[in-house]
Structures are given as structure tokens and as C-alpha cells.
mmCIF file with all atom_site columns, C-alpha atoms in Angstrom:
data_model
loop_
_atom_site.group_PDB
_atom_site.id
_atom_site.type_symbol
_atom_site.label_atom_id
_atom_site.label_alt_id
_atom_site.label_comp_id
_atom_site.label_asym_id
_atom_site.label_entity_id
_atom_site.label_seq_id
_atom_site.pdbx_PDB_ins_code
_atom_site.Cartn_x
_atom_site.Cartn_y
_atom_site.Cartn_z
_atom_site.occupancy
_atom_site.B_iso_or_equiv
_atom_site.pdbx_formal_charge
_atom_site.auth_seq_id
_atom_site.auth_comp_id
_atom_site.auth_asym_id
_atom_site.auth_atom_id
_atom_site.pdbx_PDB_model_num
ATOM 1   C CA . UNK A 1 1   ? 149.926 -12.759 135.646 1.00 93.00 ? 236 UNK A CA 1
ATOM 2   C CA . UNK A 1 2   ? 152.072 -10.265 133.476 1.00 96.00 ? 237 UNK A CA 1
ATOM 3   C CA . UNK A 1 3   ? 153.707 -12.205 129.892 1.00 98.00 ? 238 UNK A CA 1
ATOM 4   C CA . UNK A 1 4   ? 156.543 -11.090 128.446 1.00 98.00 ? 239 UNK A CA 1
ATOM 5   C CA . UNK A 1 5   ? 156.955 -11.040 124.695 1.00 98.00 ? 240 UNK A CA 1
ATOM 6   C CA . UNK A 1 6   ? 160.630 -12.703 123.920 1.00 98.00 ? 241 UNK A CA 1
ATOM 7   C CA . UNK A 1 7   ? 161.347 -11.897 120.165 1.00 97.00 ? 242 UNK A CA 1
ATOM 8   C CA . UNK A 1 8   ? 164.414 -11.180 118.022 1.00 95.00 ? 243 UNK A CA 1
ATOM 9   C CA . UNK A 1 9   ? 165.444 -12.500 114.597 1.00 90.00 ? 244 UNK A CA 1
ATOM 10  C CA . UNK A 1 10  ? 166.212 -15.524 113.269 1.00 87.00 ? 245 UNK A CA 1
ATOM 11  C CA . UNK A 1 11  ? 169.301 -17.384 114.305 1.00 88.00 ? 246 UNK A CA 1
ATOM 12  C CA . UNK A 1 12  ? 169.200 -14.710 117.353 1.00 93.00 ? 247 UNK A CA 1
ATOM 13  C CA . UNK A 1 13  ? 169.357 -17.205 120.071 1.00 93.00 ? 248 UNK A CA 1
ATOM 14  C CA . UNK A 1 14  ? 165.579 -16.760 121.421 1.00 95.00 ? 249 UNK A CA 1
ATOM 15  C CA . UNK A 1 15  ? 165.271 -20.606 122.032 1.00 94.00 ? 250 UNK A CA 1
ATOM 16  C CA . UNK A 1 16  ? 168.750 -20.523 123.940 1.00 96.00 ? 251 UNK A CA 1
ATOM 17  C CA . UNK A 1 17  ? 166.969 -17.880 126.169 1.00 98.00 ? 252 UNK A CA 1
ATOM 18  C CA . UNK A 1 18  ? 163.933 -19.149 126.904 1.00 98.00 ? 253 UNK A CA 1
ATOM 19  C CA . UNK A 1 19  ? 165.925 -22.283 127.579 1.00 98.00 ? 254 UNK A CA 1
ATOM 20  C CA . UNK A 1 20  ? 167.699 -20.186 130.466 1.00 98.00 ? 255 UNK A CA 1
ATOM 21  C CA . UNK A 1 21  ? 164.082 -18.977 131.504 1.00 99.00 ? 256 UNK A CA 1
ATOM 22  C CA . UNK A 1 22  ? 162.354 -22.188 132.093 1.00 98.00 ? 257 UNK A CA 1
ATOM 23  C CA . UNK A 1 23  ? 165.066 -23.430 134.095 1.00 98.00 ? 258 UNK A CA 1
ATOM 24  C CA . UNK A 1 24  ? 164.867 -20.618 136.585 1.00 98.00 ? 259 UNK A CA 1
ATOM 25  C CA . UNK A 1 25  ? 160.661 -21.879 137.044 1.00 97.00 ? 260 UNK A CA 1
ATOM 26  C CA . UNK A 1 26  ? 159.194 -19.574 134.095 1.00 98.00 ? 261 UNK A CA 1
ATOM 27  C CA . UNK A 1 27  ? 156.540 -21.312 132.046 1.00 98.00 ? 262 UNK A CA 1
ATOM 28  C CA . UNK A 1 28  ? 156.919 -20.889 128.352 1.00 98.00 ? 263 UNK A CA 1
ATOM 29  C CA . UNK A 1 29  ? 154.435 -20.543 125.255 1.00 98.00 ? 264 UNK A CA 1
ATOM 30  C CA . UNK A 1 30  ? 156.672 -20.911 122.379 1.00 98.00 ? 265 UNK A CA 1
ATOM 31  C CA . UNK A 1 31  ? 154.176 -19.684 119.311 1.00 96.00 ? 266 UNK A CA 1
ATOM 32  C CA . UNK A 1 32  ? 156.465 -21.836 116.589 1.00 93.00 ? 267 UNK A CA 1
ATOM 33  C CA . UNK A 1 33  ? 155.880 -25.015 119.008 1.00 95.00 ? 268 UNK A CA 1
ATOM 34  C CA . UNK A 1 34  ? 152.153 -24.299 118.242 1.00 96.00 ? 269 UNK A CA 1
ATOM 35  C CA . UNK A 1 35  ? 152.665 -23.851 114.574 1.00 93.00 ? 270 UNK A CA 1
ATOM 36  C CA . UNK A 1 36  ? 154.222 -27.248 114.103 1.00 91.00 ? 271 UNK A CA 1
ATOM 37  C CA . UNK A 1 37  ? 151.251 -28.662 116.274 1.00 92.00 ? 272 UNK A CA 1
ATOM 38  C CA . UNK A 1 38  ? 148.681 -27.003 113.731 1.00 91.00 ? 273 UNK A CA 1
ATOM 39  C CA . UNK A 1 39  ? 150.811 -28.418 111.037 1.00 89.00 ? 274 UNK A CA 1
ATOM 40  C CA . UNK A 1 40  ? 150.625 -32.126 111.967 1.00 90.00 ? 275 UNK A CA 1
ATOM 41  C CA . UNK A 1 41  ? 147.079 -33.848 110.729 1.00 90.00 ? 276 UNK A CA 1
ATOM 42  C CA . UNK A 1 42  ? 144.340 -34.089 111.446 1.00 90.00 ? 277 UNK A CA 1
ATOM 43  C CA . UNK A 1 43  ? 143.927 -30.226 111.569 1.00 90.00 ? 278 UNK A CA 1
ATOM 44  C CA . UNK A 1 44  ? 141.692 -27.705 109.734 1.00 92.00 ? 279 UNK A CA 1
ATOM 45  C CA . UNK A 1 45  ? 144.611 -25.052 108.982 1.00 94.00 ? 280 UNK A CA 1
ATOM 46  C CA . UNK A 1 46  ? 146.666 -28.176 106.683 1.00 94.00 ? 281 UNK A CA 1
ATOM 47  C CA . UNK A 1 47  ? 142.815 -28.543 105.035 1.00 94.00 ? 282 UNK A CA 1
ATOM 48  C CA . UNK A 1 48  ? 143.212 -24.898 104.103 1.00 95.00 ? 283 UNK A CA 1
ATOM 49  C CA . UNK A 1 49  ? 146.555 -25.366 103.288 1.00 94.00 ? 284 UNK A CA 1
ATOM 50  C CA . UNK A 1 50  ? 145.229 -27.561 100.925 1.00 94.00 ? 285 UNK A CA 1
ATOM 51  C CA . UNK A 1 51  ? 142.120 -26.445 99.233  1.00 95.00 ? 286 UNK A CA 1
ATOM 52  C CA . UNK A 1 52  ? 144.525 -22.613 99.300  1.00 95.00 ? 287 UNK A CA 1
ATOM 53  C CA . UNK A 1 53  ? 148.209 -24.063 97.645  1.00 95.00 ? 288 UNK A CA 1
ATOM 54  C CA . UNK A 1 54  ? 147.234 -27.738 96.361  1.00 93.00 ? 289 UNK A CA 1
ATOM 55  C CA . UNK A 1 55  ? 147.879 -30.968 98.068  1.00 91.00 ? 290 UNK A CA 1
ATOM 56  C CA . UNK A 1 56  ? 151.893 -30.724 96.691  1.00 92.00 ? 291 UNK A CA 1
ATOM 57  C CA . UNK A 1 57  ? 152.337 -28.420 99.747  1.00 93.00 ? 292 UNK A CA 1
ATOM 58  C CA . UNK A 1 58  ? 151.255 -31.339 102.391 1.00 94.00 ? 293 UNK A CA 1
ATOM 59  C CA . UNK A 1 59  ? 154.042 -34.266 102.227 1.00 92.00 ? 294 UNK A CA 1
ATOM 60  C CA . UNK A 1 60  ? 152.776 -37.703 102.355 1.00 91.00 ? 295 UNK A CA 1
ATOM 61  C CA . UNK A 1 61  ? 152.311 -38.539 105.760 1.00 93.00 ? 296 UNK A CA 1
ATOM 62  C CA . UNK A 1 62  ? 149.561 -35.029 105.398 1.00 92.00 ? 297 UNK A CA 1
ATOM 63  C CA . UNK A 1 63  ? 151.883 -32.826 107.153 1.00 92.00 ? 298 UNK A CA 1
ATOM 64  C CA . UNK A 1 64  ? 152.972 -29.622 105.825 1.00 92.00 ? 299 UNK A CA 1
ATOM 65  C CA . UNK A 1 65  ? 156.085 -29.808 103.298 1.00 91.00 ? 300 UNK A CA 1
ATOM 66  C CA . UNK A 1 66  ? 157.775 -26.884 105.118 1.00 87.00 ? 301 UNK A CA 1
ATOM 67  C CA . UNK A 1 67  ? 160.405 -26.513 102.575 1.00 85.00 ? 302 UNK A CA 1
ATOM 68  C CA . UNK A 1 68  ? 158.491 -25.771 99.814  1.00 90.00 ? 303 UNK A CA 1
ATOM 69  C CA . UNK A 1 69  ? 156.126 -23.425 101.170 1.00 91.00 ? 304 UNK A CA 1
ATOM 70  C CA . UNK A 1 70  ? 159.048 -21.470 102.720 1.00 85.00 ? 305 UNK A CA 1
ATOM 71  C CA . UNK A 1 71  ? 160.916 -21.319 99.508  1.00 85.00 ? 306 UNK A CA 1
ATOM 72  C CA . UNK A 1 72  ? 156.968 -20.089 97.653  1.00 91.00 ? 307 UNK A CA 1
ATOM 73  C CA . UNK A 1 73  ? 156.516 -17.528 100.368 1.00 87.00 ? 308 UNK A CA 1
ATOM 74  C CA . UNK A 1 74  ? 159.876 -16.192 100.272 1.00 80.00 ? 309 UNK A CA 1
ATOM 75  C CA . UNK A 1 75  ? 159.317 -14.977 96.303  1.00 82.00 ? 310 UNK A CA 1
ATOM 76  C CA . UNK A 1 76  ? 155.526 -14.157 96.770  1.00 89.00 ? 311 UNK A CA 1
ATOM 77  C CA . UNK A 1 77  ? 154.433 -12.084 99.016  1.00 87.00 ? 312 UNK A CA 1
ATOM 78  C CA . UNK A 1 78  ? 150.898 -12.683 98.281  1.00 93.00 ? 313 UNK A CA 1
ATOM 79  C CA . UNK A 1 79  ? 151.753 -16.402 99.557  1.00 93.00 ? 314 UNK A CA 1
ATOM 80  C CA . UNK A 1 80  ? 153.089 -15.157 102.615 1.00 90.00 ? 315 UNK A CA 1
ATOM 81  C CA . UNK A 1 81  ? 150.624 -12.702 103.714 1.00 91.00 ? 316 UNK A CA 1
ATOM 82  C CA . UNK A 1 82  ? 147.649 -16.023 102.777 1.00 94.00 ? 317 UNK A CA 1
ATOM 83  C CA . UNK A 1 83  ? 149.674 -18.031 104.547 1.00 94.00 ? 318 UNK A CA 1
ATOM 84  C CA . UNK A 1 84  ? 149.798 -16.129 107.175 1.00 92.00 ? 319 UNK A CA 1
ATOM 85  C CA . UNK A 1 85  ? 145.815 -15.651 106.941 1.00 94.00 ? 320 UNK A CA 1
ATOM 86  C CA . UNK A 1 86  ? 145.333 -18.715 108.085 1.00 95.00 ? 321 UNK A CA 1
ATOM 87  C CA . UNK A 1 87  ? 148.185 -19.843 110.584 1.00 94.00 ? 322 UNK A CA 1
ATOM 88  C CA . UNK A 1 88  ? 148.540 -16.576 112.938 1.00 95.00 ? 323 UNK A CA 1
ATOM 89  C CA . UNK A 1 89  ? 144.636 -16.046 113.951 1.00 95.00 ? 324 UNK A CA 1
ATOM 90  C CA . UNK A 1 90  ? 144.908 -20.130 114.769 1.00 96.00 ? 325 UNK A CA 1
ATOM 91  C CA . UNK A 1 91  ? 148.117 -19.578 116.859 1.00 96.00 ? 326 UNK A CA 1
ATOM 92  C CA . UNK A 1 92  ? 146.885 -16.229 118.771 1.00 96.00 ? 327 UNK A CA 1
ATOM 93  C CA . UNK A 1 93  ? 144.346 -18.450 119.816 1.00 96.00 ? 328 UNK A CA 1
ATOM 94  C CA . UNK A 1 94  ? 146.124 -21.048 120.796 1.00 96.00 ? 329 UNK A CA 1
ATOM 95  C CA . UNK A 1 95  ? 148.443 -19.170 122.746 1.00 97.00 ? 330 UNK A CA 1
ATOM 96  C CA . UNK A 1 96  ? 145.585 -17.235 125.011 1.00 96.00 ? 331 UNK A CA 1
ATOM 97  C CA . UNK A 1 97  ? 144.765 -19.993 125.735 1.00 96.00 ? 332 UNK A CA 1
ATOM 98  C CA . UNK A 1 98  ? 147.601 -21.675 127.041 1.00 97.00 ? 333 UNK A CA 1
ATOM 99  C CA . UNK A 1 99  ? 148.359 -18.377 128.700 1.00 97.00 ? 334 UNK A CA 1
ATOM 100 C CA . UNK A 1 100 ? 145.459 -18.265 130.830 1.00 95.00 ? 335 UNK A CA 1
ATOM 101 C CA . UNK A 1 101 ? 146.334 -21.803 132.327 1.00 95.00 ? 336 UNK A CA 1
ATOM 102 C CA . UNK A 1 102 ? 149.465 -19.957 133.563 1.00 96.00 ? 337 UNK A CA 1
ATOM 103 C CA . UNK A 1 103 ? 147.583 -17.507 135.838 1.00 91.00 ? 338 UNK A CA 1
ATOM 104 C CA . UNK A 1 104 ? 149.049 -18.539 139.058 1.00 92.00 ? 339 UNK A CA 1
ATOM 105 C CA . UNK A 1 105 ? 152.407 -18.049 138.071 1.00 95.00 ? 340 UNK A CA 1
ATOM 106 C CA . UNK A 1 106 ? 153.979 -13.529 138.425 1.00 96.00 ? 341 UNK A CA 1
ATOM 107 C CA . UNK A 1 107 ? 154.967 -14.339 134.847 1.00 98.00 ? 342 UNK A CA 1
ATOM 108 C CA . UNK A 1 108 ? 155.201 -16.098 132.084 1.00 98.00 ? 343 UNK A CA 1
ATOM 109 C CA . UNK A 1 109 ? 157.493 -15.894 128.641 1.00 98.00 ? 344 UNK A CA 1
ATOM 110 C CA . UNK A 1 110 ? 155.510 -15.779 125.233 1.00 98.00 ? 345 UNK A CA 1
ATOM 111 C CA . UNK A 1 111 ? 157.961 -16.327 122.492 1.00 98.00 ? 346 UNK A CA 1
ATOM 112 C CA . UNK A 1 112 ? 157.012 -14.566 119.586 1.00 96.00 ? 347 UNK A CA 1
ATOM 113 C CA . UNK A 1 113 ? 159.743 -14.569 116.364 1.00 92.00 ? 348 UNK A CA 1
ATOM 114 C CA . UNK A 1 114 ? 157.509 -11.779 114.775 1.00 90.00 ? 349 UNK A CA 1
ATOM 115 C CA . UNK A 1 115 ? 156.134 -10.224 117.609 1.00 94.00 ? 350 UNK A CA 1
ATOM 116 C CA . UNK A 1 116 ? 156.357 -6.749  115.988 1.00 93.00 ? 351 UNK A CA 1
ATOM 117 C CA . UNK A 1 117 ? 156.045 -7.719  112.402 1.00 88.00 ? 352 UNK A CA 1
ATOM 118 C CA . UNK A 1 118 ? 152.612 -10.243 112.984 1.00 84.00 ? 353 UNK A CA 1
ATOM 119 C CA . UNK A 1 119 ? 149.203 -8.538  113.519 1.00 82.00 ? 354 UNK A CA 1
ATOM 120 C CA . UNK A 1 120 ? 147.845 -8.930  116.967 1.00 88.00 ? 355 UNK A CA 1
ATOM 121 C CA . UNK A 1 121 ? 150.629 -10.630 119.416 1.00 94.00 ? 356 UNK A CA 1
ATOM 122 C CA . UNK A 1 122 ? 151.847 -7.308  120.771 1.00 94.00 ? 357 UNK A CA 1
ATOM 123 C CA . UNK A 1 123 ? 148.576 -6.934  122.344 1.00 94.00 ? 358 UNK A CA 1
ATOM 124 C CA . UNK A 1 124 ? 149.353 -10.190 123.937 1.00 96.00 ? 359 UNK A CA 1
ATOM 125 C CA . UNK A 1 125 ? 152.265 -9.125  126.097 1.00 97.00 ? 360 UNK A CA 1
ATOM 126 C CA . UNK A 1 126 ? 152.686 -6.683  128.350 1.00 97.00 ? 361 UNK A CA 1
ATOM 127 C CA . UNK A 1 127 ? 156.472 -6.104  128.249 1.00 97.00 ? 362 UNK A CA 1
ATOM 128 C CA . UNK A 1 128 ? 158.854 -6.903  124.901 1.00 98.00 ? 363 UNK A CA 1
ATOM 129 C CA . UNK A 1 129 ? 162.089 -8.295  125.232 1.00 98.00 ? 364 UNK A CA 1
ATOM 130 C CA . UNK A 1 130 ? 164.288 -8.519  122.093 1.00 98.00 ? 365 UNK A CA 1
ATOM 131 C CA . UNK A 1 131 ? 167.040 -10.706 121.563 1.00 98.00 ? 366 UNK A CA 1
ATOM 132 C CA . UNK A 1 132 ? 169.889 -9.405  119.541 1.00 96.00 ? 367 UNK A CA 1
ATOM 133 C CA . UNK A 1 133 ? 172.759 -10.381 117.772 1.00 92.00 ? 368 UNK A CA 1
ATOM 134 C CA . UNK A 1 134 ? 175.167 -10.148 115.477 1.00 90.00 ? 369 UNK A CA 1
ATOM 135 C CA . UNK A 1 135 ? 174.385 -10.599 111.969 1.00 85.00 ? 370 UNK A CA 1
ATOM 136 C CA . UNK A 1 136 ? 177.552 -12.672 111.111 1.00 85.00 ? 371 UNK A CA 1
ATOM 137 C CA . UNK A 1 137 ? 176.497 -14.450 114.227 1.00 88.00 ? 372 UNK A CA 1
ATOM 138 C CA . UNK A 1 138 ? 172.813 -14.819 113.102 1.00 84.00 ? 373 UNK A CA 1
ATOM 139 C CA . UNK A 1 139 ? 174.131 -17.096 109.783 1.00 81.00 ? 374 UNK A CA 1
ATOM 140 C CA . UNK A 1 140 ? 176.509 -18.577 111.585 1.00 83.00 ? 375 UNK A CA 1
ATOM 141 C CA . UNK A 1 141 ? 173.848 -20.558 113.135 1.00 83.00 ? 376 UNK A CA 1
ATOM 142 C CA . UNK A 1 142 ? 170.974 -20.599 110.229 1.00 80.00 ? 377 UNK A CA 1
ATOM 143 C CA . UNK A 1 143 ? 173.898 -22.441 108.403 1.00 75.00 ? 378 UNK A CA 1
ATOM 144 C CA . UNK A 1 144 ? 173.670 -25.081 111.501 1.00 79.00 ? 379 UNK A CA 1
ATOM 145 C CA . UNK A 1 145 ? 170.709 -25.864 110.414 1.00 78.00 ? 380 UNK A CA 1
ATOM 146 C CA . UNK A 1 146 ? 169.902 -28.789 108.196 1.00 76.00 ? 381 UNK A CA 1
ATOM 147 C CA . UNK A 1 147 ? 167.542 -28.168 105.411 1.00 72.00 ? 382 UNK A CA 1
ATOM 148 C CA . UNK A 1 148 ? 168.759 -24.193 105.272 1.00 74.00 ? 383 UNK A CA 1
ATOM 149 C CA . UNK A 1 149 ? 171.201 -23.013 102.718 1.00 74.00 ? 384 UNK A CA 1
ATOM 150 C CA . UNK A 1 150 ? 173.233 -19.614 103.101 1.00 75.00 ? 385 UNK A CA 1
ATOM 151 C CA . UNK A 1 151 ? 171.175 -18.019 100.296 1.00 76.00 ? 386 UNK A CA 1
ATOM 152 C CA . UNK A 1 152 ? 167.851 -18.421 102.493 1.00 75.00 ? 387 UNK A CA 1
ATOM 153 C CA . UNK A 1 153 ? 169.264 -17.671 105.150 1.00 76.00 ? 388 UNK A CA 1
ATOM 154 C CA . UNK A 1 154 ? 170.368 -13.928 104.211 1.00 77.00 ? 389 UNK A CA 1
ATOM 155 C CA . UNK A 1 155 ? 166.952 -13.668 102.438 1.00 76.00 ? 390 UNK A CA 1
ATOM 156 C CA . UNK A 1 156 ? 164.963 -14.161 105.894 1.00 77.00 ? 391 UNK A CA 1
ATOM 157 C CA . UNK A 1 157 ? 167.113 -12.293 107.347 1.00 78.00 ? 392 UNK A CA 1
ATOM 158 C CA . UNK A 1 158 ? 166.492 -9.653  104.628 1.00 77.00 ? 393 UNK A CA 1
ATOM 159 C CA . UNK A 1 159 ? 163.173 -10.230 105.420 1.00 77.00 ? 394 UNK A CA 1
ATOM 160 C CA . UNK A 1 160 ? 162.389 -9.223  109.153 1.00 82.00 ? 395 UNK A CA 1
ATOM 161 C CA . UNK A 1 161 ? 162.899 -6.312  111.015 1.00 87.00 ? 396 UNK A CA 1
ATOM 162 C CA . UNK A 1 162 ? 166.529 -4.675  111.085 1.00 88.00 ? 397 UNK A CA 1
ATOM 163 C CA . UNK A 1 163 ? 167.963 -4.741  114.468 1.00 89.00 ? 398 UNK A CA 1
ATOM 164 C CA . UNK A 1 164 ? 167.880 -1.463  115.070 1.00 92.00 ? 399 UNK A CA 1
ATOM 165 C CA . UNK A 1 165 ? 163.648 -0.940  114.282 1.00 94.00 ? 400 UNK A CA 1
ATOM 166 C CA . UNK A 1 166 ? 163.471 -4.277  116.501 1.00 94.00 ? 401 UNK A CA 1
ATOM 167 C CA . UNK A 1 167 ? 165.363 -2.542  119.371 1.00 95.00 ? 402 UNK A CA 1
ATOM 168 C CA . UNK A 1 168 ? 163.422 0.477   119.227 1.00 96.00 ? 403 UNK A CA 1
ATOM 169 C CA . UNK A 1 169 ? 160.497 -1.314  119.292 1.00 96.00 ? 404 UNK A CA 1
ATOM 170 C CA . UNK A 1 170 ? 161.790 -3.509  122.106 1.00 97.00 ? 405 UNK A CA 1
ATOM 171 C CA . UNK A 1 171 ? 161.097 -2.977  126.469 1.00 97.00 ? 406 UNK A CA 1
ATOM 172 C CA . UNK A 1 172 ? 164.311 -4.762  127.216 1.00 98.00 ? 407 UNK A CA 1
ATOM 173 C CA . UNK A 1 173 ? 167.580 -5.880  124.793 1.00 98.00 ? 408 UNK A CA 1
ATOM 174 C CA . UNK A 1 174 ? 169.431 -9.030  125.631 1.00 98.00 ? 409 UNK A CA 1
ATOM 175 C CA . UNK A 1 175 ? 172.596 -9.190  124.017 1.00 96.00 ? 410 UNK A CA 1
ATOM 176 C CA . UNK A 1 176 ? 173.381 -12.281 122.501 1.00 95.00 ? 411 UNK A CA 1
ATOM 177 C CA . UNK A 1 177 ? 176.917 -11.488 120.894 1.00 91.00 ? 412 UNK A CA 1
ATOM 178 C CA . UNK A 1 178 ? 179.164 -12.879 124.225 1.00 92.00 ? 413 UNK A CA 1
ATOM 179 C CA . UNK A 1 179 ? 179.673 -15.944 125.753 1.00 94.00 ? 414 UNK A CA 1
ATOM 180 C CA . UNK A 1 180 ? 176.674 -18.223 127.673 1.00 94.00 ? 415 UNK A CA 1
ATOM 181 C CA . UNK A 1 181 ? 177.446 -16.985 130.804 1.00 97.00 ? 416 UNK A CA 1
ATOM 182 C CA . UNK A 1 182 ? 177.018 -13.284 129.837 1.00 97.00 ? 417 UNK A CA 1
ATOM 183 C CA . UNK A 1 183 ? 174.249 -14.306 128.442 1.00 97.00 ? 418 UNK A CA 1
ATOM 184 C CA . UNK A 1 184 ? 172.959 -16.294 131.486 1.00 98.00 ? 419 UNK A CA 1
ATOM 185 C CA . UNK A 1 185 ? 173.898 -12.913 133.787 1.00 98.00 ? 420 UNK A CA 1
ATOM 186 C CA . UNK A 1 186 ? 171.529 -11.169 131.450 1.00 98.00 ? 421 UNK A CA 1
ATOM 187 C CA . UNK A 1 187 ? 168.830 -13.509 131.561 1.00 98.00 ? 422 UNK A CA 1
ATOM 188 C CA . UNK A 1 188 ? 169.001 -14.097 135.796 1.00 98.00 ? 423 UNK A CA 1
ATOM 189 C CA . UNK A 1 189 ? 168.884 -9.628  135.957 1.00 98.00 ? 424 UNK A CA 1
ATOM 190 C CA . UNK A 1 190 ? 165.285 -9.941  133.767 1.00 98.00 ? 425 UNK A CA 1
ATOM 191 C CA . UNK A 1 191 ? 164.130 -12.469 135.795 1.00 98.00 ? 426 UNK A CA 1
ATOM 192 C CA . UNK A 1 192 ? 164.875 -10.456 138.891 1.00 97.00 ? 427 UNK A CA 1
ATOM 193 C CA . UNK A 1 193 ? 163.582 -7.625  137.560 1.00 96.00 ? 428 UNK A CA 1
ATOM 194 C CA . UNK A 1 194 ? 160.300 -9.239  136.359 1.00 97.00 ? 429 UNK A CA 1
ATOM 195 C CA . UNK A 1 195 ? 159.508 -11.318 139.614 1.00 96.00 ? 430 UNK A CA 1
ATOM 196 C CA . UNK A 1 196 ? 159.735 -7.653  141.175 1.00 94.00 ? 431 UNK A CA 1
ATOM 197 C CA . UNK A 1 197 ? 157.222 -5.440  138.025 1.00 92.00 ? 432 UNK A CA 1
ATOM 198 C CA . UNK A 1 198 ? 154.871 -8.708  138.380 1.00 91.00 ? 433 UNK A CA 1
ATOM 199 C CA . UNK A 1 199 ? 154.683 -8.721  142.096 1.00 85.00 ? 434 UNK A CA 1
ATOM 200 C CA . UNK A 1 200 ? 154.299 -5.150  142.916 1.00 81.00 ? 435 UNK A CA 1
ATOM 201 C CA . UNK A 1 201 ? 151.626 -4.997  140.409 1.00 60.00 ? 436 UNK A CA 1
#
């Protein structure tokens, strides 16, 4: 079975797309789906989380207040690169895992939001697809989102990759600056031209 990395940045429409993949039969690991898993007690990464930040980082019910550690890792780096210690070897993990149950299937879809930027997914995949967008369009959306004012919006997007080092860095582009059904034309030719690199391999 070949995976393909989906990535892109924030507010880029990767969920929308590997919406439009499951429905044509394409299993999907979604990496932040496993991150909110290893977020919700009992689990050793929130003990970490813990004995690294202090218990005001876990909200009462023991999950992780997601809030404040995004607004603490978003002014120190050294908070970001610790927290990232201890979430992205759990979630590498995780994801082999759940990608080796897929085996029967040509292909499946790994979504990745920092594929390029995160030590050791890229060596996960076999073939990166980046979704891209506008920028206007990108905050457009983050301002959607409840919980997510404009300010940290721009700064994540500050944060990542520009477009243009994703793109180079990408296998395949899917623009995501049309309407759905350009987008859905897009998505149907990968599939097509997946099914075909995964079975004549």
C-alpha cells in the first residue's frame, strides 16, 4: 500500500479534501484526530504535559486547555519545540500504526498539517500533496472558527511554511482558490492518478 501525505496550511481546506477522498473509498489517518485522542485522559503525553507546563495547562475535566498552550507556544519557541517533544514521536506512532491496518487497500491519505515542517512524517509518505490557497482565503476561514481571533490567525499563518517553499516541497498542488466542484475535479484526477502509481507498483 502506497500513503499519500495531504498537507497545506492552516485554513487551506485539507479537511474539505480529505472529505472528498474518503467518499471516493480512500481510508484516512488524520494526524490532528490523533492529537486530540492523546489529549483526552487518561494518557501519558497530558502527564507530561503536566509535570513539563503545570497542571494550569490541563482544564478541569484533565484534558488539555488548548487555548492557552497555543497562545504560550505561539510567543516561545522553546514551548513549542517541548511541546512538540512530546506530542509528534506519540502521533508518528500512532499513525504507523493505523497505517499498517490499511494494507489491503492501493492507497491510503495521511493528513499531515506540518508534514514538511515536523521531524519524521515525510518519511511516512511516499507521495506529498499540498493544498493551497489563498491567503485572504486562508483567514477568511480561521476567522470561522470559534475560539480564534484575527490576530492568531495571521500569526500561525506567519508561522508555517510560505506557500511557495510548501509547493516546492510538494509531489502534487491542489488548488483550493475556486469553487467545490473545481475542487472536486481536482481531487477525482489524484485519485485516478493514484489508483493507477499504486497499482502498477
Amino acid at each position: 500500500m502506497k500513503v499519500i501525505g495531504l498537507t497545506g496550511g492552516i485554513g487551506s481546506g485539507k479537511s474539505t479534501v480529505a472529505a472528498m477522498f474518503a467518499k471516493l473509498g480512500v481510508p484516512v489517518v488524520d494526524t490532528d484526530e490523533i492529537a486530540h485522542q492523546l489529549s483526552l485522559p487518561p494518557s501519558d503525553a497530558l502527564d507530561e504535559i503536566r509535570q513539563t507546563f503545570g497542571g494550569a495547562f490541563l482544564q478541569a475535566d484533565g484534558t488539555l486547555d488548548r487555548a492557552r498552550m497555543r497562545a504560550l507556544v505561539f510567543q516561545d519557541e522553546n514551548a513549542r519545540i517541548r511541546l512538540n517533544e512530546i506530542f509528534h514521536p506519540r502521533i508518528r506512532n500512532a499513525a504507523r500504526q493505523a497505517l499498517l491496518a490499511l494494507a489491503p487497500f492501493p492507497y491510503a491519505l495521511l493528513v499531515v498539517p506540518l508534514l514538511f515542517e515536523a521531524n519524521g512524517f515525510r518519511s511516512l509518505v511516499d507521495r506529498a500533496l499540498v493544498v493551497d490557497s489563498p491567503p485572504d482565503q486562508q483567514l477568511e476561514r480561521l476567522a470561522a472558527r470559534p475560539g480564534l481571533d484575527r490576530a492568531t490567525a495571521e500569526g500561525i499563518l506567519r508561522s508555517q511554511l510560505a506557500p511557495s517553499e510548501r509547493i516546492a516541497l510538494a509531489d502534487d498542488v491542489i488548488s483550493n482558490g475556486g469553487s467545490l466542484s473545481e475542487l472536486q475535479r481536482q481531487v477525482q484526477a489524484c485519485h485516478a492518478q493514484y489508483l493507477e502509481w499504486a497499482n502498477d507498483l
